[in-house]
Short mmCIF file of C-alpha atoms and ligand atoms in Angstrom, two decimals:
data_model
loop_
_atom_site.label_atom_id
_atom_site.label_comp_id
_atom_site.label_asym_id
_atom_site.label_seq_id
_atom_site.Cartn_x
_atom_site.Cartn_y
_atom_site.Cartn_z
CA UNK A 10 -20.39 19.63 -1.89
CA UNK A 11 -21.12 16.12 -2.60
CA UNK A 12 -19.43 12.92 -3.68
CA UNK A 13 -20.73 9.37 -3.95
CA UNK A 14 -18.84 6.09 -4.12
CA UNK A 15 -20.75 3.09 -5.40
CA UNK A 16 -19.67 -0.51 -5.64
CA UNK A 17 -21.44 -3.70 -6.61
CA UNK A 18 -21.02 -7.16 -5.15
CA UNK A 19 -22.24 -10.68 -4.70
CA UNK A 20 -23.30 -12.87 -1.78
CA UNK A 21 -19.64 -13.95 -1.17
CA UNK A 22 -18.17 -10.49 -1.68
CA UNK A 23 -20.99 -8.21 -0.61
CA UNK A 24 -20.94 -4.61 -1.76
CA UNK A 25 -21.45 -3.55 1.87
CA UNK A 26 -17.77 -4.44 2.47
CA UNK A 27 -17.39 -0.82 1.42
CA UNK A 28 -18.41 0.01 4.99
CA UNK A 29 -15.37 -1.88 6.34
CA UNK A 30 -13.10 -0.18 3.87
CA UNK A 31 -14.34 3.29 4.68
CA UNK A 32 -14.51 2.52 8.39
CA UNK A 33 -18.05 3.84 8.41
CA UNK A 34 -20.96 1.56 9.17
CA UNK A 35 -23.61 1.49 6.41
CA UNK A 36 -26.47 1.65 8.93
CA UNK A 37 -25.35 4.83 10.54
CA UNK A 38 -25.03 8.44 9.54
CA UNK A 39 -21.72 9.91 10.61
CA UNK A 40 -21.27 13.58 11.25
CA UNK A 41 -17.77 14.91 11.71
CA UNK A 42 -16.83 18.45 12.39
CA UNK A 43 -14.06 19.71 10.13
CA UNK A 44 -12.05 22.90 9.99
CA UNK A 45 -14.22 24.37 7.21
CA UNK A 46 -17.57 22.92 8.11
CA UNK A 47 -19.31 19.67 8.80
CA UNK A 48 -18.86 16.41 6.93
CA UNK A 49 -21.69 13.89 6.71
CA UNK A 50 -21.17 10.31 5.61
CA UNK A 51 -24.22 8.20 4.86
CA UNK A 52 -25.29 5.34 2.64
CA UNK A 53 -28.26 6.01 0.34
CA UNK A 54 -28.18 2.31 -0.58
CA UNK A 55 -26.54 -0.65 1.17
CA UNK A 56 -27.29 -4.13 -0.07
CA UNK A 57 -25.02 -7.06 -0.93
CA UNK A 58 -25.53 -6.24 -4.62
CA UNK A 59 -25.01 -2.52 -4.52
CA UNK A 60 -23.74 -0.08 -1.94
CA UNK A 61 -23.29 3.67 -2.16
CA UNK A 62 -21.50 5.85 0.34
CA UNK A 63 -22.07 9.58 0.15
CA UNK A 64 -19.82 12.27 1.55
CA UNK A 65 -21.43 15.64 1.94
CA UNK A 66 -19.55 18.64 3.19
CA UNK A 67 -21.49 21.54 4.57
CA UNK A 68 -19.16 24.46 4.42
CA UNK A 69 -19.36 27.27 6.89
CA UNK A 70 -18.73 30.27 4.61
CA UNK A 71 -18.08 32.61 7.49
CA UNK A 72 -15.42 30.36 8.95
CA UNK A 73 -13.95 30.04 5.49
CA UNK A 74 -13.66 33.77 5.00
CA UNK A 75 -12.25 34.25 8.49
CA UNK A 76 -9.67 31.57 7.92
CA UNK A 77 -8.78 33.09 4.58
CA UNK A 78 -7.91 36.45 6.07
CA UNK A 79 -4.23 37.10 6.51
CA UNK A 80 -3.32 33.60 5.45
CA UNK A 81 -1.48 34.40 2.26
CA UNK A 82 -2.85 33.01 -0.98
CA UNK A 83 -6.62 33.00 -1.23
CA UNK A 84 -6.66 35.46 1.62
CA UNK A 85 -7.26 39.08 2.30
CA UNK A 86 -7.80 41.02 -0.94
CA UNK A 87 -10.95 39.37 -2.17
CA UNK A 88 -12.19 37.95 1.11
CA UNK A 89 -14.87 40.60 1.48
CA UNK A 90 -16.30 39.88 -1.92
CA UNK A 91 -15.82 36.17 -1.44
CA UNK A 92 -18.30 36.35 1.37
CA UNK A 93 -21.03 37.14 -1.12
CA UNK A 94 -20.09 35.38 -4.27
CA UNK A 95 -18.08 32.46 -2.97
CA UNK A 96 -18.89 29.20 -4.71
CA UNK A 97 -17.11 27.17 -2.05
CA UNK A 98 -20.23 26.02 -0.23
CA UNK A 99 -21.80 24.60 -3.36
CA UNK A 100 -19.08 23.19 -5.51
CA UNK A 101 -16.93 20.21 -4.80
CA UNK A 102 -13.45 21.53 -4.47
CA UNK A 103 -10.23 21.39 -2.59
CA UNK A 104 -12.30 21.52 0.59
CA UNK A 105 -13.96 18.28 -0.33
CA UNK A 106 -10.49 16.77 -0.75
CA UNK A 107 -9.55 17.98 2.72
CA UNK A 108 -12.74 16.42 4.09
CA UNK A 109 -12.02 13.21 2.18
CA UNK A 110 -8.54 13.06 3.67
CA UNK A 111 -10.00 13.55 7.13
CA UNK A 112 -13.10 11.39 7.11
CA UNK A 113 -11.60 8.52 5.10
CA UNK A 114 -8.08 8.80 6.50
CA UNK A 115 -7.56 5.08 7.13
CA UNK A 116 -9.18 4.06 3.85
CA UNK A 117 -6.86 6.44 2.03
CA UNK A 118 -3.88 4.64 3.54
CA UNK A 119 -5.30 1.34 2.33
CA UNK A 120 -5.63 -0.09 5.81
CA UNK A 121 -8.43 -2.12 7.28
CA UNK A 122 -7.61 -3.75 10.60
CA UNK A 123 -10.73 -5.92 10.67
CA UNK A 124 -10.38 -7.20 7.10
CA UNK A 125 -6.74 -6.66 6.10
CA UNK A 126 -7.18 -8.36 2.73
CA UNK A 127 -9.96 -6.01 1.62
CA UNK A 128 -7.97 -2.89 0.71
CA UNK A 129 -5.87 -4.88 -1.74
CA UNK A 130 -8.89 -5.93 -3.72
CA UNK A 131 -9.77 -4.03 -6.86
CA UNK A 132 -13.48 -3.22 -6.66
CA UNK A 133 -15.96 -2.26 -9.33
CA UNK A 134 -16.26 1.43 -8.47
CA UNK A 135 -18.40 4.29 -9.64
CA UNK A 136 -17.54 7.69 -8.25
CA UNK A 137 -19.69 10.66 -8.95
CA UNK A 138 -19.20 14.31 -8.14
CA UNK A 139 -22.22 16.20 -9.45
CA UNK A 140 -20.59 19.62 -9.39
CA UNK A 141 -16.84 19.79 -9.75
CA UNK A 142 -15.02 23.03 -10.46
CA UNK A 143 -12.56 22.25 -13.24
CA UNK A 144 -10.28 24.98 -14.44
CA UNK A 145 -9.20 23.59 -17.79
CA UNK A 146 -12.58 22.00 -18.40
CA UNK A 147 -13.56 18.50 -19.40
CA UNK A 148 -10.41 18.17 -21.53
CA UNK A 149 -8.17 18.53 -18.51
CA UNK A 150 -10.33 16.14 -16.48
CA UNK A 151 -9.68 13.52 -19.15
CA UNK A 152 -5.96 14.24 -19.21
CA UNK A 153 -5.80 13.85 -15.45
CA UNK A 154 -8.00 10.79 -14.84
CA UNK A 155 -7.47 9.16 -18.24
CA UNK A 156 -4.11 7.51 -17.46
CA UNK A 157 -5.17 6.21 -14.05
CA UNK A 158 -6.80 2.91 -14.89
CA UNK A 159 -10.46 3.93 -15.10
CA UNK A 160 -12.52 2.26 -17.80
CA UNK A 161 -14.80 5.24 -18.11
CA UNK A 162 -14.10 8.89 -17.35
CA UNK A 163 -16.98 11.21 -18.01
CA UNK A 164 -16.85 14.96 -17.50
CA UNK A 165 -20.01 16.61 -18.62
CA UNK A 166 -19.73 20.41 -18.74
CA UNK A 167 -22.49 22.11 -16.78
CA UNK A 168 -24.22 25.10 -18.38
CA UNK A 169 -23.78 28.46 -16.69
CA UNK A 170 -27.54 28.61 -16.30
CA UNK A 171 -29.85 25.84 -17.38
CA UNK A 172 -32.54 28.33 -18.36
CA UNK A 173 -30.21 30.16 -20.73
CA UNK A 174 -28.14 27.60 -22.61
CA UNK A 175 -26.91 30.37 -24.94
CA UNK A 176 -24.85 31.74 -22.05
CA UNK A 177 -22.56 28.80 -22.54
CA UNK A 178 -20.75 26.54 -20.18
CA UNK A 179 -19.66 27.17 -16.63
CA UNK A 180 -16.31 26.02 -15.31
CA UNK A 181 -18.05 23.13 -13.59
CA UNK A 182 -18.43 19.57 -14.75
CA UNK A 183 -20.32 16.55 -13.57
CA UNK A 184 -17.62 13.94 -13.02
CA UNK A 185 -18.26 10.19 -13.19
CA UNK A 186 -15.46 7.67 -12.90
CA UNK A 187 -16.08 3.99 -13.47
CA UNK A 188 -13.69 1.06 -13.33
CA UNK A 189 -12.06 -1.61 -11.20
CA UNK A 190 -9.63 -0.03 -8.82
CA UNK A 191 -8.53 -0.43 -5.26
CA UNK A 192 -10.53 2.01 -3.17
CA UNK A 193 -7.41 3.50 -1.59
CA UNK A 194 -5.97 4.27 -5.03
CA UNK A 195 -9.19 5.94 -6.14
CA UNK A 196 -9.38 8.04 -2.96
CA UNK A 197 -5.75 9.09 -3.19
CA UNK A 198 -6.25 10.19 -6.80
CA UNK A 199 -9.23 12.30 -5.78
CA UNK A 200 -7.39 13.70 -2.79
CA UNK A 201 -4.77 15.14 -5.13
CA UNK A 202 -6.74 15.84 -8.29
CA UNK A 203 -9.78 17.65 -6.83
CA UNK A 204 -7.69 20.58 -5.62
CA UNK A 205 -5.65 20.42 -8.84
CA UNK A 206 -8.82 20.85 -10.92
CA UNK A 207 -10.21 23.44 -8.57
CA UNK A 208 -6.92 25.33 -8.84
CA UNK A 209 -7.89 27.62 -6.00
CA UNK A 210 -6.18 26.05 -3.09
CA UNK A 211 -7.61 27.78 -0.14
CA UNK A 212 -5.00 27.21 2.51
CA UNK A 213 -1.48 28.24 3.10
CA UNK A 214 1.04 26.01 1.41
CA UNK A 215 3.63 24.73 3.82
CA UNK A 216 6.69 22.64 2.90
CA UNK A 217 5.07 19.47 4.24
CA UNK A 218 2.55 19.72 1.40
CA UNK A 219 5.22 18.11 -0.77
CA UNK A 220 5.32 15.12 1.60
CA UNK A 221 1.54 14.91 1.52
CA UNK A 222 1.63 14.98 -2.27
CA UNK A 223 4.24 12.20 -2.34
CA UNK A 224 2.23 10.04 0.03
CA UNK A 225 -1.07 10.54 -1.78
CA UNK A 226 0.66 10.18 -5.15
CA UNK A 227 2.35 6.91 -4.20
CA UNK A 228 1.95 4.35 -6.95
CA UNK A 229 0.44 6.60 -9.61
CA UNK A 230 1.80 10.15 -9.70
CA UNK A 231 5.42 9.54 -10.68
CA UNK A 232 4.45 7.79 -13.92
CA UNK A 233 1.59 10.19 -14.72
CA UNK A 234 2.22 12.13 -17.94
CA UNK A 235 0.86 15.29 -16.26
CA UNK A 236 2.85 14.95 -13.04
CA UNK A 237 4.46 18.36 -13.49
CA UNK A 238 1.15 20.17 -13.96
CA UNK A 239 -0.37 18.22 -11.08
CA UNK A 240 2.52 19.08 -8.77
CA UNK A 241 2.50 22.73 -9.73
CA UNK A 242 -1.22 23.23 -9.24
CA UNK A 243 -1.37 21.09 -6.09
CA UNK A 244 1.37 23.21 -4.58
CA UNK A 245 -0.42 26.43 -5.58
CA UNK A 246 2.28 27.11 -8.20
CA UNK A 247 4.91 27.54 -5.52
CA UNK A 248 8.08 27.32 -7.64
CA UNK A 249 10.58 25.87 -5.20
CA UNK A 250 8.18 23.31 -3.73
CA UNK A 251 7.06 22.27 -7.21
CA UNK A 252 10.66 21.81 -8.30
CA UNK A 253 11.27 19.73 -5.19
CA UNK A 254 8.22 17.58 -5.92
CA UNK A 255 9.23 17.03 -9.54
CA UNK A 256 12.73 15.97 -8.47
CA UNK A 257 11.36 13.54 -5.91
CA UNK A 258 9.01 12.04 -8.50
CA UNK A 259 11.96 11.60 -10.81
CA UNK A 260 13.72 9.59 -8.09
CA UNK A 261 10.62 7.45 -7.65
CA UNK A 262 10.61 6.72 -11.37
CA UNK A 263 14.28 5.77 -11.24
CA UNK A 264 13.64 3.46 -8.29
CA UNK A 265 10.72 1.88 -10.11
CA UNK A 266 12.66 1.26 -13.27
CA UNK A 267 15.36 -0.28 -11.05
CA UNK A 268 13.25 -3.43 -10.95
CA UNK A 269 14.70 -4.59 -14.23
CA UNK A 270 18.24 -3.88 -13.08
CA UNK A 271 17.64 -5.89 -9.94
CA UNK A 272 16.60 -8.76 -12.19
CA UNK A 273 19.89 -8.63 -14.01
CA UNK A 274 21.79 -8.49 -10.74
CA UNK A 275 19.80 -11.50 -9.54
CA UNK A 276 20.97 -13.51 -12.48
CA UNK A 277 24.51 -12.40 -11.87
CA UNK A 278 24.26 -13.61 -8.29
CA UNK A 279 22.88 -16.92 -9.52
CA UNK A 280 25.86 -17.40 -11.76
CA UNK A 281 28.18 -16.56 -8.86
CA UNK A 282 29.53 -13.64 -10.79
CA UNK A 283 32.08 -11.55 -9.02
CA UNK A 284 30.12 -9.61 -6.43
CA UNK A 285 33.17 -7.82 -5.06
CA UNK A 286 33.64 -5.32 -7.85
CA UNK A 287 30.56 -3.23 -7.39
CA UNK A 288 28.41 -2.90 -4.29
CA UNK A 289 25.58 -5.40 -4.53
CA UNK A 290 22.25 -3.91 -3.46
CA UNK A 291 20.99 -5.04 -0.09
CA UNK A 292 17.95 -6.74 -1.66
CA UNK A 293 20.25 -8.95 -3.72
CA UNK A 294 22.41 -9.78 -0.69
CA UNK A 295 19.27 -10.72 1.20
CA UNK A 296 18.24 -13.11 -1.53
CA UNK A 297 21.74 -14.56 -1.59
CA UNK A 298 21.63 -15.18 2.17
CA UNK A 299 18.16 -16.74 1.90
CA UNK A 300 19.16 -19.05 -0.96
CA UNK A 301 22.25 -20.16 0.97
CA UNK A 302 20.18 -20.91 4.09
CA UNK A 303 17.59 -22.84 2.06
CA UNK A 304 20.35 -24.90 0.45
CA UNK A 305 21.97 -25.57 3.81
CA UNK A 306 18.62 -26.85 5.10
CA UNK A 307 18.24 -29.06 2.03
CA UNK A 308 14.86 -27.55 1.30
CA UNK A 309 13.17 -28.53 -1.97
CA UNK A 310 9.58 -27.42 -1.33
CA UNK A 311 9.60 -23.74 -0.45
CA UNK A 312 7.06 -21.10 0.52
CA UNK A 313 7.81 -17.43 -0.07
CA UNK A 314 5.32 -15.74 2.23
CA UNK A 315 4.78 -12.07 1.46
CA UNK A 316 6.59 -12.68 -1.82
CA UNK A 317 5.92 -9.15 -3.07
CA UNK A 318 6.86 -8.66 -6.69
CA UNK A 319 8.54 -12.04 -7.00
CA UNK A 320 12.28 -11.31 -7.13
CA UNK A 321 13.08 -14.22 -4.80
CA UNK A 322 10.62 -16.49 -6.62
CA UNK A 323 12.52 -15.80 -9.80
CA UNK A 324 15.78 -16.83 -8.19
CA UNK A 325 14.16 -19.98 -6.77
CA UNK A 326 12.73 -20.88 -10.15
CA UNK A 327 16.19 -20.57 -11.65
CA UNK A 328 17.52 -23.31 -9.37
CA UNK A 329 16.31 -26.83 -10.12
CA UNK A 330 16.94 -28.06 -6.59
CA UNK A 331 13.74 -26.25 -5.63
CA UNK A 332 11.07 -28.59 -6.89
CA UNK A 333 7.98 -26.85 -5.59
CA UNK A 334 7.72 -23.09 -5.09
CA UNK A 335 4.77 -21.17 -3.72
CA UNK A 336 4.59 -17.40 -3.54
CA UNK A 337 1.91 -15.89 -1.35
CA UNK A 338 1.05 -12.28 -0.82
CA UNK A 339 -1.90 -10.28 0.42
CA UNK A 340 -1.48 -7.81 -2.43
CA UNK A 341 -3.12 -8.73 -5.72
CA UNK A 342 -1.15 -6.03 -7.46
CA UNK A 343 2.17 -7.41 -6.21
CA UNK A 344 1.14 -10.88 -7.40
CA UNK A 345 0.26 -9.53 -10.82
CA UNK A 346 3.69 -7.95 -11.10
CA UNK A 347 5.28 -11.20 -9.89
CA UNK A 348 3.36 -13.17 -12.51
CA UNK A 349 4.64 -10.81 -15.18
CA UNK A 350 8.21 -10.97 -13.91
CA UNK A 351 8.09 -14.79 -13.90
CA UNK A 352 6.37 -14.82 -17.29
CA UNK A 353 3.97 -17.36 -15.82
CA UNK A 354 1.82 -17.33 -18.95
CA UNK A 355 4.67 -18.43 -21.11
CA UNK A 356 6.30 -21.02 -18.85
CA UNK A 357 6.46 -24.56 -20.18
CA UNK A 358 4.41 -27.28 -18.54
CA UNK A 359 7.17 -28.59 -16.30
CA UNK A 360 8.28 -25.19 -15.12
CA UNK A 361 4.78 -23.96 -14.45
CA UNK A 362 4.04 -27.13 -12.44
CA UNK A 363 6.84 -26.05 -10.09
CA UNK A 364 5.39 -22.69 -9.14
CA UNK A 365 2.11 -21.37 -7.78
CA UNK A 366 1.09 -17.89 -6.71
CA UNK A 367 -1.50 -17.57 -3.97
CA UNK A 368 -3.34 -14.61 -2.63
CA UNK A 369 -3.69 -14.83 1.10
CA UNK A 370 -2.91 -13.19 4.38
CA UNK A 371 -0.41 -14.32 6.96
CA UNK A 372 -2.80 -13.16 9.63
CA UNK A 373 -4.93 -16.22 8.95
CA UNK A 374 -4.27 -19.92 9.22
CA UNK A 375 -4.13 -21.31 5.70
CA UNK A 376 -4.32 -25.05 4.97
CA UNK A 377 -2.64 -24.52 1.61
CA UNK A 378 0.63 -23.77 3.41
CA UNK A 379 1.03 -27.17 5.08
CA UNK A 380 3.58 -29.76 3.95
CA UNK A 381 6.57 -27.62 2.89
CA UNK A 382 10.24 -27.94 3.78
CA UNK A 383 10.82 -24.25 4.28
CA UNK A 384 9.07 -20.91 4.49
CA UNK A 385 10.69 -17.54 3.81
CA UNK A 386 9.36 -14.31 5.28
CA UNK A 387 11.66 -11.76 3.74
CA UNK A 388 11.05 -8.22 5.03
CA UNK A 389 7.44 -9.04 5.78
CA UNK A 390 6.82 -9.07 9.53
CA UNK A 391 7.45 -5.33 9.86
CA UNK A 392 4.52 -4.74 7.49
CA UNK A 393 2.06 -6.21 9.96
CA UNK A 394 0.69 -4.39 12.95
CA UNK A 395 2.38 -5.76 16.08
CA UNK A 396 -1.00 -6.99 17.36
CA UNK A 397 -1.19 -9.33 14.38
CA UNK A 398 2.16 -10.99 14.98
CA UNK A 399 0.69 -13.70 17.24
CA UNK A 400 -1.71 -14.62 14.42
CA UNK A 401 1.20 -14.76 11.96
CA UNK A 402 3.19 -16.82 14.46
CA UNK A 403 0.39 -19.34 14.73
CA UNK A 404 -0.23 -19.46 10.97
CA UNK A 405 3.45 -20.15 10.20
CA UNK A 406 4.89 -22.01 13.20
CA UNK A 407 1.71 -23.52 14.61
CA UNK A 408 -0.24 -24.53 11.50
CA UNK A 409 2.04 -24.62 8.40
CA UNK A 410 5.05 -25.90 10.43
CA UNK A 411 7.72 -26.18 7.73
CA UNK A 412 11.06 -27.72 8.76
CA UNK A 413 12.83 -24.38 8.30
CA UNK A 414 11.55 -20.84 8.63
CA UNK A 415 13.66 -17.86 7.52
CA UNK A 416 12.58 -14.46 8.77
CA UNK A 417 14.40 -11.29 7.76
CA UNK A 418 13.67 -7.80 9.02
CA UNK A 419 15.56 -4.48 9.05
CA UNK A 420 17.87 -3.82 11.97
CA UNK A 421 16.78 -0.38 13.14
CA UNK A 422 20.15 0.25 14.82
CA UNK A 423 21.69 0.38 11.36
CA UNK A 424 19.45 3.26 10.27
CA UNK A 425 22.00 5.81 11.48
CA UNK A 426 24.31 4.52 8.75
CA UNK A 427 21.90 5.30 5.92
CA UNK A 428 22.90 8.65 4.51
CA UNK A 429 19.52 9.54 3.14
CA UNK A 430 17.43 8.48 6.11
CA UNK A 431 16.40 11.34 8.39
CA UNK A 432 16.85 10.50 12.07
CA UNK A 433 13.92 8.70 13.65
CA UNK A 434 12.45 7.57 10.34
CA UNK A 435 11.63 4.03 9.38
CA UNK A 436 12.97 2.88 6.02
CA UNK A 437 9.69 2.33 4.32
CA UNK A 438 6.37 4.15 4.57
CA UNK A 439 4.52 0.97 5.32
CA UNK A 440 6.77 -0.36 8.09
CA UNK A 441 4.70 -0.65 11.24
CA UNK A 442 7.83 -1.12 13.35
CA UNK A 443 11.55 -1.69 13.04
CA UNK A 444 13.45 -3.70 15.61
CA UNK A 445 16.87 -3.60 17.22
CA UNK A 446 18.80 -6.86 17.20
CA UNK A 447 17.73 -7.40 20.78
CA UNK A 448 14.05 -6.77 20.03
CA UNK A 449 14.20 -9.23 17.14
CA UNK A 450 15.64 -11.90 19.43
CA UNK A 451 13.08 -11.09 22.10
CA UNK A 452 10.39 -11.94 19.54
CA UNK A 453 12.12 -14.93 17.93
CA UNK A 454 13.26 -16.87 21.03
CA UNK A 455 9.84 -17.44 22.59
CA UNK A 456 8.32 -18.14 19.17
CA UNK A 457 10.88 -20.91 18.65
CA UNK A 458 10.34 -22.24 22.14
CA UNK A 459 6.59 -22.24 21.90
CA UNK A 460 6.51 -24.24 18.69
CA UNK A 461 9.38 -26.69 18.92
CA UNK A 462 12.04 -24.86 16.86
CA UNK A 463 15.59 -23.71 17.52
CA UNK A 464 16.71 -20.35 16.18
CA UNK A 465 20.02 -18.94 14.94
CA UNK A 466 20.80 -15.48 13.57
CA UNK A 467 22.61 -14.51 10.39
CA UNK A 468 23.65 -10.95 9.53
CA UNK A 469 22.73 -9.73 6.04
CA UNK A 470 24.87 -6.98 4.55
CA UNK A 471 28.01 -5.57 6.15
CA UNK A 472 28.04 -6.36 9.84
CA UNK A 473 28.93 -3.00 11.38
CA UNK A 474 30.91 -3.45 14.62
CA UNK A 475 28.79 -0.86 16.42
CA UNK A 476 25.29 -1.06 15.01
CA UNK A 477 25.24 -4.49 13.38
CA UNK A 478 24.10 -5.39 9.87
CA UNK A 479 21.41 -3.53 7.88
CA UNK A 480 19.24 -6.63 7.82
CA UNK A 481 18.94 -9.45 10.31
CA UNK A 482 17.85 -12.97 9.49
CA UNK A 483 16.54 -15.58 11.91
CA UNK A 484 16.86 -19.20 10.86
CA UNK A 485 14.33 -21.37 12.67
CA UNK A 486 14.79 -25.14 12.52
CA UNK A 487 12.06 -27.49 13.64
CA UNK A 488 13.34 -29.90 16.26
CA UNK A 489 10.20 -31.40 17.65
CA UNK A 490 6.46 -31.27 17.78
CA UNK A 491 4.54 -28.12 18.55
CA UNK A 492 4.05 -28.25 22.32
CA UNK A 493 0.90 -26.18 21.91
CA UNK A 494 -0.60 -28.39 19.19
CA UNK A 495 -2.01 -31.20 21.32
CA UNK A 496 -2.96 -30.37 24.90
CA UNK A 497 -1.94 -33.80 26.31
CA UNK A 498 0.67 -35.27 24.00
CA UNK A 499 2.08 -38.70 24.73
CA UNK A 500 5.81 -38.81 23.99
CA UNK A 501 5.65 -41.94 21.83
CA UNK A 502 2.93 -40.59 19.55
CA UNK A 503 4.83 -37.43 18.92
CA UNK A 504 8.09 -39.10 18.09
CA UNK A 505 6.49 -41.45 15.63
CA UNK A 506 4.53 -38.80 13.78
CA UNK A 507 7.30 -36.28 13.62
CA UNK A 508 10.46 -38.26 13.04
CA UNK A 509 9.93 -39.02 9.33
CA UNK A 510 9.29 -35.36 8.61
CA UNK A 511 12.53 -34.40 10.32
CA UNK A 512 14.32 -36.87 8.10
CA UNK A 513 12.90 -35.25 4.98
CA UNK A 514 13.76 -31.78 6.04
CA UNK A 515 17.31 -32.52 7.13
N1 SAH B 609 9.41 -10.56 0.36
C1 SAH B 609 9.59 -9.44 -0.55
C2 SAH B 609 8.60 -8.30 -0.31
C3 SAH B 609 8.69 -7.61 1.01
S1 SAH B 609 7.55 -6.24 1.11
C4 SAH B 609 11.00 -8.94 -0.47
O1 SAH B 609 11.77 -9.38 0.36
O2 SAH B 609 11.36 -8.08 -1.26
C5 SAH B 609 6.32 -6.92 2.17
C6 SAH B 609 5.31 -7.74 1.46
O3 SAH B 609 4.47 -8.32 2.43
C7 SAH B 609 4.40 -6.93 0.54
O4 SAH B 609 4.38 -7.51 -0.73
C8 SAH B 609 3.05 -7.01 1.22
O5 SAH B 609 1.98 -7.01 0.30
C9 SAH B 609 3.15 -8.30 1.98
N2 SAH B 609 2.25 -8.40 3.12
C10 SAH B 609 1.95 -7.45 4.02
N3 SAH B 609 1.07 -7.92 4.92
C11 SAH B 609 0.82 -9.20 4.58
C12 SAH B 609 -0.02 -10.22 5.11
N4 SAH B 609 -0.76 -9.99 6.18
N5 SAH B 609 -0.04 -11.40 4.51
C13 SAH B 609 0.73 -11.65 3.41
N6 SAH B 609 1.53 -10.72 2.86
C14 SAH B 609 1.57 -9.51 3.43
#
């Protein structure tokens, strides 16, 4: 079983970055033992212009048959025959997907600790699987991969026997996918769709398969026209689990379409419409609190760091007291959605001069962020690994140094009040941590102290007497120079350089 992933690149963005993304060094051959055999990862080519990673799975047919026995579906009755006529060792199949999920686990999640900006980049990709079992044939392959953003989907039916073309076609195809996608998205599609095409899921289906499907399907499955077929086959046609999956996908679609409703609510908030009558979503209350704090600080030039899909930017743009607005995010996709939401293409000259979107990471110092009155980090810090917080701290408070910094983050104590949140779960898949009020303060106080800021806290959402508000906001105000900036500062120098800036920000 064999799969190759090829990308092309340039001197600045070398194709060998693929090695970072896959967490497998291009110069080395990796061998990993898996439950059904041995997975090999190697790079037949690795230059700046072109890099190919190959995943080969050597299946141990004996282990496969043993595992199959007494394990429900795919088990006992035909296991004896399977030993002789099993195609598993030769054809890419659900086993390859299992290997993919194991060997490229971190890549599948879209994480890359060394180069956090890389996974967000859409790469020119070519994925080839020379022998792919496809029940439903090339037509189904096109129905499945067609809607997923590939420029080219090719599924060439393989003859049953090359020497006897008159015997017709086998149920195998040679699959080639070409297009610009994020690697994680491509891998997650394969992780789900290989077993779906194979349609012979070899292992016992447990209820947590639905969770796996939801995780791997994040961002593409809910809107896929074949989501019902995909769910049913992925879950080995288990009726109740399939029903559960389809219902959960429906909820995802509802949540996604909510975006437009949130926009309307935003506008309502802007116009100070009556917010008492219906419960205002937390996201809208957060924006309200942020806007109020920005106004109180008299900020005109504002950074929205980790701006996501641009809901706050839209509110800022709607208020003329904000003269310069910058949205930055590490995610290209989020920025694209933000650009669409803001209708950047169609803004008039004066409006478009007010706003800029930047791609960048808060884990790096960025000169473009200097010289602003305020920075907002709304529900962003919890998306960074805790080890990267010092880098973020330096980038924002040490280097950019706006007069005001607003940081919001969920209050984990409040989680017990969420009806739908199972105990011990964070609110969002991508949250690396969630803090209590005390933990938040324990982070914020020394940050303020280290960089010459004071900090105050504002509850966002209903402030529950026992567990506090759902979201907590820290308002940092710059009061002096960064004590860490110059090793031997003379008091006079610092007062003269900093005083005018204070005046502006106040
Ligand atoms: N501020 C928005 C979005 C919050 S979601 C809101 O309040 O709704 C968190 C956002 O942070 C995501 O868009 C994610 O892409 C972004 N993000 C995560 N890590 C980042 C980093 N290192 N640098 C910049 N943005 C980052």
